mmCIF file of C-alpha atoms in Angstrom:
data_model
loop_
_atom_site.group_PDB
_atom_site.id
_atom_site.type_symbol
_atom_site.label_atom_id
_atom_site.label_comp_id
_atom_site.label_asym_id
_atom_site.label_seq_id
_atom_site.Cartn_x
_atom_site.Cartn_y
_atom_site.Cartn_z
ATOM 1 C CA UNK J 1115 -25.508 16.057 16.153
ATOM 2 C CA UNK J 1116 -24.582 13.859 13.186
ATOM 3 C CA UNK J 1117 -25.716 16.526 10.724
ATOM 4 C CA UNK J 1118 -23.627 19.171 12.487
ATOM 5 C CA UNK J 1119 -20.558 16.957 12.438
ATOM 6 C CA UNK J 1120 -21.201 16.214 8.761
ATOM 7 C CA UNK J 1121 -21.368 19.887 7.873
ATOM 8 C CA UNK J 1122 -18.210 20.593 9.874
ATOM 9 C CA UNK J 1123 -16.386 17.765 8.134
ATOM 10 C CA UNK J 1124 -17.445 19.060 4.737
ATOM 11 C CA UNK J 1125 -16.004 22.497 5.553
ATOM 12 C CA UNK J 1126 -12.582 21.191 6.620
ATOM 13 C CA UNK J 1127 -10.114 21.539 3.720
ATOM 14 C CA UNK J 1128 -8.127 18.481 2.785
ATOM 15 C CA UNK J 1129 -4.412 18.404 3.418
ATOM 16 C CA UNK J 1130 -1.999 16.032 1.806
ATOM 17 C CA UNK J 1131 -0.693 13.979 4.734
ATOM 18 C CA UNK J 1132 2.691 12.324 4.611
ATOM 19 C CA UNK J 1133 2.033 8.592 4.339
ATOM 20 C CA UNK J 1134 4.346 5.622 4.954
ATOM 21 C CA UNK J 1135 4.348 4.941 1.214
ATOM 22 C CA UNK J 1136 5.573 8.479 0.510
ATOM 23 C CA UNK J 1137 8.335 8.151 3.097
ATOM 24 C CA UNK J 1138 9.488 4.899 1.499
ATOM 25 C CA UNK J 1139 9.402 6.449 -1.965
ATOM 26 C CA UNK J 1140 11.362 9.572 -0.986
ATOM 27 C CA UNK J 1141 13.960 7.743 1.097
ATOM 28 C CA UNK J 1142 14.395 5.080 -1.590
ATOM 29 C CA UNK J 1143 14.862 7.608 -4.378
ATOM 30 C CA UNK J 1144 17.291 9.629 -2.260
ATOM 31 C CA UNK J 1145 19.306 6.444 -1.751
ATOM 32 C CA UNK J 1146 19.244 5.771 -5.496
ATOM 33 C CA UNK J 1147 20.438 9.275 -6.377
ATOM 34 C CA UNK J 1148 23.192 9.499 -3.754
ATOM 35 C CA UNK J 1149 24.287 5.963 -4.546
ATOM 36 C CA UNK J 1150 24.849 6.927 -8.169
ATOM 37 C CA UNK J 1151 26.630 10.149 -7.147
ATOM 38 C CA UNK J 1152 28.968 8.463 -4.657
ATOM 39 C CA UNK J 1153 29.507 5.548 -6.999
ATOM 40 C CA UNK J 1154 30.402 7.879 -9.853
ATOM 41 C CA UNK J 1155 32.944 9.677 -7.666
ATOM 42 C CA UNK J 1156 34.744 6.452 -6.874
ATOM 43 C CA UNK J 1157 35.181 5.264 -10.466
ATOM 44 C CA UNK J 1158 38.610 6.902 -11.065
ATOM 45 C CA UNK J 1159 39.961 5.626 -7.745
ATOM 46 C CA UNK J 1160 38.510 2.163 -8.328
ATOM 47 C CA UNK J 1161 40.182 1.944 -11.737
ATOM 48 C CA UNK J 1162 43.498 3.110 -10.287
ATOM 49 C CA UNK J 1163 43.402 0.653 -7.370
ATOM 50 C CA UNK J 1164 42.303 -2.298 -9.505
ATOM 51 C CA UNK J 1165 45.967 -2.861 -10.342
ATOM 52 C CA UNK J 1166 46.561 -3.815 -6.702
ATOM 53 C CA UNK J 1167 43.960 -6.577 -6.851
ATOM 54 C CA UNK J 1168 44.259 -10.063 -8.262
ATOM 55 C CA UNK J 1169 43.903 -10.312 -12.013
ATOM 56 C CA UNK J 1170 40.303 -9.676 -13.023
ATOM 57 C CA UNK J 1171 39.198 -9.062 -9.416
ATOM 58 C CA UNK J 1172 39.076 -5.264 -9.789
ATOM 59 C CA UNK J 1173 36.843 -5.473 -12.850
ATOM 60 C CA UNK J 1174 34.631 -8.083 -11.206
ATOM 61 C CA UNK J 1175 34.241 -6.039 -8.001
ATOM 62 C CA UNK J 1176 33.373 -2.878 -9.930
ATOM 63 C CA UNK J 1177 30.899 -4.754 -12.120
ATOM 64 C CA UNK J 1178 29.176 -6.274 -9.088
ATOM 65 C CA UNK J 1179 28.934 -3.117 -6.978
ATOM 66 C CA UNK J 1180 28.260 -0.597 -9.736
ATOM 67 C CA UNK J 1181 25.808 -2.956 -11.398
ATOM 68 C CA UNK J 1182 23.872 -3.428 -8.160
ATOM 69 C CA UNK J 1183 23.976 0.352 -7.565
ATOM 70 C CA UNK J 1184 22.476 0.981 -11.000
ATOM 71 C CA UNK J 1185 19.825 -1.682 -10.408
ATOM 72 C CA UNK J 1186 19.016 -0.056 -7.056
ATOM 73 C CA UNK J 1187 18.592 3.362 -8.681
ATOM 74 C CA UNK J 1188 16.292 1.926 -11.352
ATOM 75 C CA UNK J 1189 14.243 0.074 -8.730
ATOM 76 C CA UNK J 1190 13.793 3.160 -6.554
ATOM 77 C CA UNK J 1191 12.521 5.313 -9.410
ATOM 78 C CA UNK J 1192 10.348 2.558 -10.868
ATOM 79 C CA UNK J 1193 9.109 1.715 -7.340
ATOM 80 C CA UNK J 1194 9.535 -1.975 -8.068
ATOM 81 C CA UNK J 1195 11.382 -4.414 -5.747
ATOM 82 C CA UNK J 1196 13.086 -1.541 -3.905
ATOM 83 C CA UNK J 1197 13.766 -3.502 -0.734
ATOM 84 C CA UNK J 1198 15.097 -6.485 -2.661
ATOM 85 C CA UNK J 1199 17.476 -4.254 -4.630
ATOM 86 C CA UNK J 1200 18.643 -2.463 -1.465
ATOM 87 C CA UNK J 1201 19.172 -5.753 0.376
ATOM 88 C CA UNK J 1202 21.132 -7.113 -2.590
ATOM 89 C CA UNK J 1203 23.486 -4.146 -2.674
ATOM 90 C CA UNK J 1204 24.005 -4.200 1.109
ATOM 91 C CA UNK J 1205 24.776 -7.926 1.030
ATOM 92 C CA UNK J 1206 27.138 -7.662 -1.958
ATOM 93 C CA UNK J 1207 28.985 -4.745 -0.372
ATOM 94 C CA UNK J 1208 29.483 -6.695 2.857
ATOM 95 C CA UNK J 1209 30.831 -9.684 0.905
ATOM 96 C CA UNK J 1210 33.226 -7.532 -1.132
ATOM 97 C CA UNK J 1211 34.399 -5.650 1.967
ATOM 98 C CA UNK J 1212 35.236 -8.834 3.865
ATOM 99 C CA UNK J 1213 36.894 -10.332 0.792
ATOM 100 C CA UNK J 1214 39.005 -7.212 0.157
ATOM 101 C CA UNK J 1215 42.093 -8.327 2.135
ATOM 102 C CA UNK J 1216 42.177 -11.563 0.132
ATOM 103 C CA UNK J 1217 41.729 -9.793 -3.207
ATOM 104 C CA UNK J 1218 44.624 -7.359 -2.712
ATOM 105 C CA UNK J 1219 47.822 -8.982 -3.994
ATOM 106 C CA UNK J 1220 49.959 -5.823 -4.257
ATOM 107 C CA UNK J 1221 49.318 -3.815 -1.078
ATOM 108 C CA UNK J 1222 52.217 -1.483 -1.845
ATOM 109 C CA UNK J 1223 50.172 -0.114 -4.777
ATOM 110 C CA UNK J 1224 47.601 1.369 -2.402
ATOM 111 C CA UNK J 1225 49.878 2.185 0.526
ATOM 112 C CA UNK J 1226 48.789 5.467 2.086
ATOM 113 C CA UNK J 1227 45.581 5.532 0.050
ATOM 114 C CA UNK J 1228 41.985 5.069 1.129
ATOM 115 C CA UNK J 1229 40.312 2.003 -0.415
ATOM 116 C CA UNK J 1230 37.553 3.167 -2.753
ATOM 117 C CA UNK J 1231 35.024 1.002 -0.909
ATOM 118 C CA UNK J 1232 35.074 3.566 1.900
ATOM 119 C CA UNK J 1233 33.015 6.016 -0.107
ATOM 120 C CA UNK J 1234 30.220 3.462 -0.469
ATOM 121 C CA UNK J 1235 29.998 2.441 3.200
ATOM 122 C CA UNK J 1236 27.265 4.996 3.944
ATOM 123 C CA UNK J 1237 25.357 3.964 0.833
ATOM 124 C CA UNK J 1238 25.468 0.348 1.998
ATOM 125 C CA UNK J 1239 24.319 1.142 5.543
ATOM 126 C CA UNK J 1240 21.470 3.297 4.222
ATOM 127 C CA UNK J 1241 20.478 0.489 1.854
ATOM 128 C CA UNK J 1242 20.296 -1.824 4.860
ATOM 129 C CA UNK J 1243 18.014 0.672 6.640
ATOM 130 C CA UNK J 1244 15.688 0.677 3.618
ATOM 131 C CA UNK J 1245 15.733 -3.104 3.220
ATOM 132 C CA UNK J 1246 15.429 -4.603 6.700
ATOM 133 C CA UNK J 1247 13.795 -3.839 10.085
ATOM 134 C CA UNK J 1248 15.502 -1.379 12.463
ATOM 135 C CA UNK J 1249 17.347 -3.881 14.673
ATOM 136 C CA UNK J 1250 19.144 -5.782 11.875
ATOM 137 C CA UNK J 1251 19.796 -2.458 10.135
ATOM 138 C CA UNK J 1252 21.347 -1.045 13.323
ATOM 139 C CA UNK J 1253 23.602 -4.104 13.619
ATOM 140 C CA UNK J 1254 24.709 -3.727 9.983
ATOM 141 C CA UNK J 1255 25.309 -0.001 10.510
ATOM 142 C CA UNK J 1256 27.709 -0.757 13.372
ATOM 143 C CA UNK J 1257 29.400 -3.907 12.075
ATOM 144 C CA UNK J 1258 30.267 -2.760 8.542
ATOM 145 C CA UNK J 1259 32.172 0.417 9.605
ATOM 146 C CA UNK J 1260 33.998 -1.610 12.290
ATOM 147 C CA UNK J 1261 35.047 -4.190 9.689
ATOM 148 C CA UNK J 1262 36.206 -1.384 7.408
ATOM 149 C CA UNK J 1263 38.194 0.202 10.248
ATOM 150 C CA UNK J 1264 40.006 -3.068 10.909
ATOM 151 C CA UNK J 1265 40.800 -3.514 7.206
ATOM 152 C CA UNK J 1266 41.914 0.127 6.937
ATOM 153 C CA UNK J 1267 44.692 -0.487 9.438
ATOM 154 C CA UNK J 1268 46.044 -3.453 7.452
ATOM 155 C CA UNK J 1269 48.362 -3.215 4.423
ATOM 156 C CA UNK J 1270 45.461 -4.250 2.173
ATOM 157 C CA UNK J 1271 43.528 -1.205 3.424
ATOM 158 C CA UNK J 1272 46.318 1.303 2.900
ATOM 159 C CA UNK J 1273 48.150 0.699 6.183
ATOM 160 C CA UNK J 1274 46.558 3.670 7.963
ATOM 161 C CA UNK J 1275 47.553 4.604 11.500
ATOM 162 C CA UNK J 1276 45.147 3.072 14.070
ATOM 163 C CA UNK J 1277 43.865 6.518 15.075
ATOM 164 C CA UNK J 1278 43.041 7.402 11.459
ATOM 165 C CA UNK J 1279 41.409 4.005 10.894
ATOM 166 C CA UNK J 1280 39.214 4.540 13.973
ATOM 167 C CA UNK J 1281 38.262 8.033 12.800
ATOM 168 C CA UNK J 1282 37.244 6.724 9.368
ATOM 169 C CA UNK J 1283 35.185 3.945 10.938
ATOM 170 C CA UNK J 1284 33.511 6.320 13.418
ATOM 171 C CA UNK J 1285 32.706 8.830 10.684
ATOM 172 C CA UNK J 1286 31.049 6.149 8.536
ATOM 173 C CA UNK J 1287 29.214 4.758 11.553
ATOM 174 C CA UNK J 1288 27.885 8.176 12.589
ATOM 175 C CA UNK J 1289 26.569 8.886 9.101
ATOM 176 C CA UNK J 1290 24.878 5.484 9.008
ATOM 177 C CA UNK J 1291 23.294 5.979 12.424
ATOM 178 C CA UNK J 1292 21.986 9.412 11.399
ATOM 179 C CA UNK J 1293 20.358 7.887 8.304
ATOM 180 C CA UNK J 1294 18.925 5.071 10.441
ATOM 181 C CA UNK J 1295 17.449 7.467 13.009
ATOM 182 C CA UNK J 1296 15.980 9.856 10.437
ATOM 183 C CA UNK J 1297 14.368 7.159 8.280
ATOM 184 C CA UNK J 1298 13.058 5.237 11.317
ATOM 185 C CA UNK J 1299 11.534 8.381 12.832
ATOM 186 C CA UNK J 1300 9.933 9.350 9.533
ATOM 187 C CA UNK J 1301 8.478 5.861 9.187
ATOM 188 C CA UNK J 1302 7.043 5.911 12.691
ATOM 189 C CA UNK J 1303 5.578 9.385 12.199
ATOM 190 C CA UNK J 1304 4.065 8.383 8.851
ATOM 191 C CA UNK J 1305 2.568 5.235 10.370
ATOM 192 C CA UNK J 1306 0.968 7.351 13.081
ATOM 193 C CA UNK J 1307 -0.433 9.693 10.425
ATOM 194 C CA UNK J 1308 -1.765 6.733 8.433
ATOM 195 C CA UNK J 1309 -3.451 5.302 11.520
ATOM 196 C CA UNK J 1310 -4.954 8.685 12.427
ATOM 197 C CA UNK J 1311 -6.174 9.218 8.871
ATOM 198 C CA UNK J 1312 -7.773 5.779 8.758
ATOM 199 C CA UNK J 1313 -9.495 6.436 12.086
ATOM 200 C CA UNK J 1314 -10.688 9.840 10.847
ATOM 201 C CA UNK J 1315 -11.993 8.308 7.632
ATOM 202 C CA UNK J 1316 -13.872 5.642 9.566
ATOM 203 C CA UNK J 1317 -15.421 8.352 11.744
ATOM 204 C CA UNK J 1318 -16.170 10.419 8.666
ATOM 205 C CA UNK J 1319 -17.838 7.441 7.001
ATOM 206 C CA UNK J 1320 -19.978 6.896 10.084
ATOM 207 C CA UNK J 1321 -20.993 10.552 10.267
ATOM 208 C CA UNK J 1322 -21.759 10.597 6.542
ATOM 209 C CA UNK J 1323 -24.000 7.557 6.859
ATOM 210 C CA UNK J 1324 -25.728 9.009 9.902
ATOM 211 C CA UNK J 1325 -26.306 12.217 7.987
ATOM 212 C CA UNK J 1326 -27.728 10.317 5.004
ATOM 213 C CA UNK J 1327 -29.971 8.282 7.294
ATOM 214 C CA UNK J 1328 -31.161 11.460 8.999
ATOM 215 C CA UNK J 1329 -32.044 12.996 5.649
ATOM 216 C CA UNK J 1330 -33.909 9.825 4.695
ATOM 217 C CA UNK J 1331 -35.777 9.772 8.011
ATOM 218 C CA UNK J 1332 -36.869 13.388 7.602
ATOM 219 C CA UNK J 1333 -37.954 12.657 4.051
ATOM 220 C CA UNK J 1334 -39.990 9.615 5.090
ATOM 221 C CA UNK J 1335 -41.533 11.507 8.024
ATOM 222 C CA UNK J 1336 -42.580 14.301 5.697
ATOM 223 C CA UNK J 1337 -43.947 11.797 3.202
ATOM 224 C CA UNK J 1338 -45.949 9.998 5.884
ATOM 225 C CA UNK J 1339 -47.301 13.274 7.188
ATOM 226 C CA UNK J 1340 -48.128 14.784 3.794
ATOM 227 C CA UNK J 1341 -49.430 11.708 1.987
ATOM 228 C CA UNK J 1342 -50.249 8.777 4.235
ATOM 229 C CA UNK J 1343 -51.720 10.689 7.161
ATOM 230 C CA UNK J 1344 -53.703 12.992 4.870
ATOM 231 C CA UNK J 1345 -55.002 9.971 2.957
ATOM 232 C CA UNK J 1346 -56.110 8.236 6.165
ATOM 233 C CA UNK J 1347 -57.909 11.335 7.409
ATOM 234 C CA UNK J 1348 -59.636 11.790 4.050
ATOM 235 C CA UNK J 1349 -60.710 8.142 3.991
ATOM 236 C CA UNK J 1350 -62.064 8.372 7.529
ATOM 237 C CA UNK J 1351 -64.119 11.467 6.661
ATOM 238 C CA UNK J 1352 -65.382 10.182 3.293
ATOM 239 C CA UNK J 1353 -69.174 9.892 3.177
ATOM 240 C CA UNK J 1354 -70.139 10.163 -0.464
ATOM 241 C CA UNK J 1355 -69.024 8.012 -3.424
ATOM 242 C CA UNK J 1356 -67.029 10.963 -4.812
ATOM 243 C CA UNK J 1357 -65.200 11.426 -1.517
ATOM 244 C CA UNK J 1358 -64.448 7.700 -1.334
ATOM 245 C CA UNK J 1359 -63.127 7.753 -4.916
ATOM 246 C CA UNK J 1360 -60.897 10.724 -4.049
ATOM 247 C CA UNK J 1361 -59.623 8.891 -0.957
ATOM 248 C CA UNK J 1362 -58.847 5.834 -3.093
ATOM 249 C CA UNK J 1363 -56.883 7.908 -5.580
ATOM 250 C CA UNK J 1364 -54.989 9.576 -2.743
ATOM 251 C CA UNK J 1365 -54.212 6.144 -1.267
ATOM 252 C CA UNK J 1366 -52.839 4.934 -4.614
ATOM 253 C CA UNK J 1367 -50.709 8.036 -4.936
ATOM 254 C CA UNK J 1368 -49.413 7.587 -1.378
ATOM 255 C CA UNK J 1369 -48.467 3.945 -2.043
ATOM 256 C CA UNK J 1370 -46.677 4.948 -5.254
ATOM 257 C CA UNK J 1371 -44.682 7.635 -3.459
ATOM 258 C CA UNK J 1372 -43.732 5.228 -0.657
ATOM 259 C CA UNK J 1373 -42.486 2.720 -3.243
ATOM 260 C CA UNK J 1374 -40.404 5.431 -4.899
ATOM 261 C CA UNK J 1375 -38.939 6.470 -1.549
ATOM 262 C CA UNK J 1376 -38.048 2.850 -0.719
ATOM 263 C CA UNK J 1377 -36.194 2.529 -4.020
ATOM 264 C CA UNK J 1378 -33.946 5.499 -3.235
ATOM 265 C CA UNK J 1379 -30.915 4.425 -1.250
ATOM 266 C CA UNK J 1380 -28.951 7.150 0.507
ATOM 267 C CA UNK J 1381 -25.274 7.171 -0.405
ATOM 268 C CA UNK J 1382 -22.099 8.992 0.369
ATOM 269 C CA UNK J 1383 -20.696 10.831 -2.634
ATOM 270 C CA UNK J 1384 -17.559 12.123 -0.943
ATOM 271 C CA UNK J 1385 -14.420 10.844 -2.650
ATOM 272 C CA UNK J 1386 -11.121 9.527 -1.301
ATOM 273 C CA UNK J 1387 -7.873 8.433 -2.950
ATOM 274 C CA UNK J 1388 -6.962 4.844 -3.734
ATOM 275 C CA UNK J 1389 -4.017 5.041 -1.343
ATOM 276 C CA UNK J 1390 -6.581 4.676 1.478
ATOM 277 C CA UNK J 1391 -7.840 1.469 -0.141
ATOM 278 C CA UNK J 1392 -4.288 0.141 -0.453
ATOM 279 C CA UNK J 1393 -3.593 0.855 3.222
ATOM 280 C CA UNK J 1394 -6.758 -0.964 4.253
ATOM 281 C CA UNK J 1395 -5.822 -4.014 2.207
ATOM 282 C CA UNK J 1396 -2.234 -4.004 3.493
ATOM 283 C CA UNK J 1397 -3.581 -3.844 7.038
ATOM 284 C CA UNK J 1398 -5.903 -6.777 6.332
ATOM 285 C CA UNK J 1399 -3.103 -8.793 4.725
ATOM 286 C CA UNK J 1400 -0.945 -8.325 7.827
ATOM 287 C CA UNK J 1401 -3.528 -10.275 9.817
ATOM 288 C CA UNK J 1402 -3.499 -13.378 7.597
ATOM 289 C CA UNK J 1403 -1.412 -16.443 8.384
ATOM 290 C CA UNK J 1404 -0.495 -16.870 4.702
ATOM 291 C CA UNK J 1405 1.667 -14.301 2.847
ATOM 292 C CA UNK J 1406 -0.151 -12.206 0.249
ATOM 293 C CA UNK J 1407 1.707 -9.840 -2.082
ATOM 294 C CA UNK J 1408 -0.031 -6.454 -2.490
ATOM 295 C CA UNK J 1409 0.765 -4.817 -5.859
ATOM 296 C CA UNK J 1410 -0.640 -1.293 -6.407
ATOM 297 C CA UNK J 1411 -0.187 0.387 -9.795
ATOM 298 C CA UNK J 1412 -1.504 3.537 -11.432
ATOM 299 C CA UNK J 1413 -3.063 5.017 -8.283
ATOM 300 C CA UNK J 1414 -1.976 8.633 -8.701
ATOM 301 C CA UNK J 1415 -4.896 11.021 -9.018
ATOM 302 C CA UNK J 1416 -7.602 8.317 -8.794
ATOM 303 C CA UNK J 1417 -10.427 9.043 -6.350
ATOM 304 C CA UNK J 1418 -13.567 6.992 -5.695
ATOM 305 C CA UNK J 1419 -16.700 7.524 -3.586
ATOM 306 C CA UNK J 1420 -16.393 6.326 -0.007
ATOM 307 C CA UNK J 1421 -19.097 3.699 -0.583
ATOM 308 C CA UNK J 1422 -17.182 2.305 -3.571
ATOM 309 C CA UNK J 1423 -13.948 2.083 -1.549
ATOM 310 C CA UNK J 1424 -15.831 0.345 1.273
ATOM 311 C CA UNK J 1425 -17.303 -2.189 -1.137
ATOM 312 C CA UNK J 1426 -14.004 -2.858 -2.911
ATOM 313 C CA UNK J 1427 -12.150 -3.238 0.380
ATOM 314 C CA UNK J 1428 -14.731 -5.576 1.967
ATOM 315 C CA UNK J 1429 -15.101 -7.715 -1.158
ATOM 316 C CA UNK J 1430 -11.330 -8.013 -1.636
ATOM 317 C CA UNK J 1431 -10.823 -9.026 1.994
ATOM 318 C CA UNK J 1432 -13.537 -11.669 1.640
ATOM 319 C CA UNK J 1433 -11.853 -12.985 -1.517
ATOM 320 C CA UNK J 1434 -8.547 -13.218 0.361
ATOM 321 C CA UNK J 1435 -10.252 -14.999 3.263
ATOM 322 C CA UNK J 1436 -11.734 -17.525 0.823
ATOM 323 C CA UNK J 1437 -8.302 -18.107 -0.723
ATOM 324 C CA UNK J 1438 -6.576 -18.624 2.625
ATOM 325 C CA UNK J 1439 -9.311 -20.998 3.799
ATOM 326 C CA UNK J 1440 -9.806 -23.093 0.678
ATOM 327 C CA UNK J 1441 -6.975 -22.707 -1.874
ATOM 328 C CA UNK J 1442 -4.131 -24.613 -0.215
ATOM 329 C CA UNK J 1443 -3.259 -28.095 -1.390
ATOM 330 C CA UNK J 1444 -1.416 -30.608 0.812
ATOM 331 C CA UNK J 1445 2.306 -30.752 0.113
ATOM 332 C CA UNK J 1446 2.413 -27.644 -2.066
ATOM 333 C CA UNK J 1447 2.750 -23.948 -1.304
ATOM 334 C CA UNK J 1448 0.234 -21.469 -2.678
ATOM 335 C CA UNK J 1449 1.227 -18.066 -4.022
ATOM 336 C CA UNK J 1450 -1.270 -15.248 -3.538
ATOM 337 C CA UNK J 1451 -1.364 -11.652 -4.692
ATOM 338 C CA UNK J 1452 -3.703 -8.674 -4.685
ATOM 339 C CA UNK J 1453 -3.353 -6.302 -7.621
ATOM 340 C CA UNK J 1454 -4.904 -2.832 -7.216
ATOM 341 C CA UNK J 1455 -4.985 -0.761 -10.393
ATOM 342 C CA UNK J 1456 -6.453 2.633 -11.104
ATOM 343 C CA UNK J 1457 -8.682 2.758 -14.192
ATOM 344 C CA UNK J 1458 -8.856 6.303 -15.511
ATOM 345 C CA UNK J 1459 -9.462 9.050 -12.970
ATOM 346 C CA UNK J 1460 -12.587 7.509 -11.448
ATOM 347 C CA UNK J 1461 -12.247 3.741 -11.569
ATOM 348 C CA UNK J 1462 -10.462 0.839 -9.948
ATOM 349 C CA UNK J 1463 -9.849 -2.826 -10.707
ATOM 350 C CA UNK J 1464 -8.722 -5.295 -8.035
ATOM 351 C CA UNK J 1465 -7.568 -8.832 -8.859
ATOM 352 C CA UNK J 1466 -7.182 -11.359 -6.040
ATOM 353 C CA UNK J 1467 -5.103 -14.162 -7.525
ATOM 354 C CA UNK J 1468 -3.893 -17.516 -6.222
ATOM 355 C CA UNK J 1469 -2.458 -20.628 -7.860
ATOM 356 C CA UNK J 1470 -4.139 -23.020 -5.443
ATOM 357 C CA UNK J 1471 -6.511 -25.912 -5.910
ATOM 358 C CA UNK J 1472 -9.252 -23.893 -7.652
ATOM 359 C CA UNK J 1473 -12.912 -24.902 -7.855
ATOM 360 C CA UNK J 1474 -15.935 -25.068 -10.120
ATOM 361 C CA UNK J 1475 -17.664 -21.699 -9.674
ATOM 362 C CA UNK J 1476 -20.937 -22.973 -11.130
ATOM 363 C CA UNK J 1477 -21.074 -25.691 -8.484
ATOM 364 C CA UNK J 1478 -20.950 -23.282 -5.540
ATOM 365 C CA UNK J 1479 -24.312 -23.557 -3.710
ATOM 366 C CA UNK J 1480 -26.462 -20.473 -3.312
ATOM 367 C CA UNK J 1481 -26.187 -20.849 0.471
ATOM 368 C CA UNK J 1482 -22.480 -19.894 0.340
ATOM 369 C CA UNK J 1483 -22.804 -16.206 1.198
ATOM 370 C CA UNK J 1484 -19.031 -15.615 1.142
ATOM 371 C CA UNK J 1485 -19.069 -15.590 -2.655
ATOM 372 C CA UNK J 1486 -22.638 -14.668 -3.541
ATOM 373 C CA UNK J 1487 -23.369 -11.980 -0.956
ATOM 374 C CA UNK J 1488 -20.059 -10.773 0.482
ATOM 375 C CA UNK J 1489 -18.462 -10.377 -2.942
ATOM 376 C CA UNK J 1490 -20.875 -10.384 -5.893
ATOM 377 C CA UNK J 1491 -23.929 -8.718 -4.332
ATOM 378 C CA UNK J 1492 -21.834 -6.251 -2.327
ATOM 379 C CA UNK J 1493 -20.138 -5.023 -5.502
ATOM 380 C CA UNK J 1494 -23.397 -4.950 -7.461
ATOM 381 C CA UNK J 1495 -25.130 -2.910 -4.740
ATOM 382 C CA UNK J 1496 -22.284 -0.367 -4.850
ATOM 383 C CA UNK J 1497 -22.488 -0.007 -8.636
ATOM 384 C CA UNK J 1498 -19.534 -2.271 -9.364
ATOM 385 C CA UNK J 1499 -19.028 -5.808 -10.571
ATOM 386 C CA UNK J 1500 -17.324 -9.005 -9.484
ATOM 387 C CA UNK J 1501 -16.231 -11.936 -11.606
ATOM 388 C CA UNK J 1502 -14.730 -15.223 -10.465
ATOM 389 C CA UNK J 1503 -12.553 -17.312 -12.763
ATOM 390 C CA UNK J 1504 -11.441 -20.659 -11.393
ATOM 391 C CA UNK J 1505 -10.584 -24.105 -12.661
ATOM 392 C CA UNK J 1506 -9.910 -27.097 -10.420
ATOM 393 C CA UNK J 1507 -6.148 -27.464 -10.064
ATOM 394 C CA UNK J 1508 -5.342 -24.166 -11.795
ATOM 395 C CA UNK J 1509 -6.030 -21.501 -9.196
ATOM 396 C CA UNK J 1510 -8.563 -18.711 -8.851
ATOM 397 C CA UNK J 1511 -8.828 -15.097 -9.991
ATOM 398 C CA UNK J 1512 -11.433 -12.820 -8.414
ATOM 399 C CA UNK J 1513 -11.781 -9.532 -10.313
ATOM 400 C CA UNK J 1514 -13.520 -6.585 -8.641
ATOM 401 C CA UNK J 1515 -14.268 -3.494 -10.693
ATOM 402 C CA UNK J 1516 -15.808 -0.123 -9.925
ATOM 403 C CA UNK J 1517 -17.776 1.156 -11.688
ATOM 404 C CA UNK J 1518 -19.225 -1.887 -13.407
ATOM 405 C CA UNK J 1519 -17.780 -2.343 -16.895
ATOM 406 C CA UNK J 1520 -14.672 -0.249 -16.225
ATOM 407 C CA UNK J 1521 -11.959 -0.845 -18.810
ATOM 408 C CA UNK J 1522 -9.877 -3.907 -18.052
ATOM 409 C CA UNK J 1523 -12.279 -5.372 -15.469
ATOM 410 C CA UNK J 1524 -12.541 -8.551 -17.382
ATOM 411 C CA UNK J 1525 -8.830 -9.042 -17.975
#
C-alpha cells in the first residue's frame, strides 16, 4: 500500500499554492503602490491648502504623511518591517486627522473644498488592515471615516452640508471595509492552504519513508535468501575439506554483504522549498512563551531534500527550546531570533541567536542529548553540520548548515 501511494504521489504534478506569505507580500505591495499614487494626486491640493494652516503646519503635515508613505512603499517592496511601516502611517494619519481642526487658522481659504486628507483615508484604513489583527483594524476602518465626516461638516473641513459629509464618510468607510474583507478572506484561505500543504507534506514524508523501508526490507530479504540461507545449506551439506572451505568463503562473503547493506541508509531524495521550512519554524515559534523573531532571506528558488528540511527544522526547534529554557537571566529580557538564509540553489543556513546568559560549550556533559544528539548528531546524520558559539554572559549562536560546509555556515 505504501509503495502504491508513493508512486501515486510521485506522479502528481506540483502546483504553486498561494501561501500566507504571498498574500502578505501582494497586499503589502499593492498598498505601497496605491499609497504613492493617491499621495501623488494630493500634492497640488495639499500645497494649495497649506496656506489655510498655521505657519509651517502645512509643510510639517506633508513631510510627515508623505515621508511615512514613501517609507511604507520602500518597506513593502523590500519586505522589511512592513507591518511596522503600515502601523506608523495609520497612526500618523489618525493624529493628523484629529489635529486638523486645530491646525486650520484660515477656514475661509478652504471653504467649499475637500480637505486633501480625504484622499488618503482609504490608504490609512488599508494600512491598518495590514498592520493589526482584524478586530482593531475593523474599529479603525469605522472610526477614522466617522471622524473625517464630522470634521468635513465643520469650517475647518470645508463646511460641507451634513448630507455630503455623511456621503464622504460612508464612501471612505465602504472602501475600507471592502479592503478589510478581501485581505482577511485571502489570509484565511492562505492559512488553510498552508495547513493543508503541511499536512500533505507530513503524509508524503511518511509514505516516502515507508516506501524506502519497504525497498530496504525486500533488499535484505533477497540478501538473506541468496547469501545467508545458501551459505547455511552449503555448510550443512559440506562433507569434504574442499566443501567446508567453500562454505567458509561463502560465509565470509555473506557477512561482508550484510555489513554493506547495514551501512546503506535509505533516504528520501524528493525536494521541497525553503518556504515549508519557514512555515514549520513559525508554527513552532508560536508555541513558545518567549517571543522569537523569524527572519527569512534569500529563499526564492532554493529547494532541499525532505530529510534535510526535517533535520534543519528539528535541530532549530531544539536550539530554540534550549534558549527558552536556559538563556534567560533574572532581571533582564532576552532577545531571540532565528535567521533562515538560502545558500545557493541547494543549501541553507539557519542561525538561532540569543543575547542571554550563554555557557561554556566545552563544559556541556556528553549526557546532555539536547545539544549532542538532537542538534549535532541529527545534522551530521543528514549530511549537514551544526556549530555552537557561546560565551558566558554574551549569548549563544547555534548555526545549522546543509549541506555541511555550505558557504557562510561558519559566519
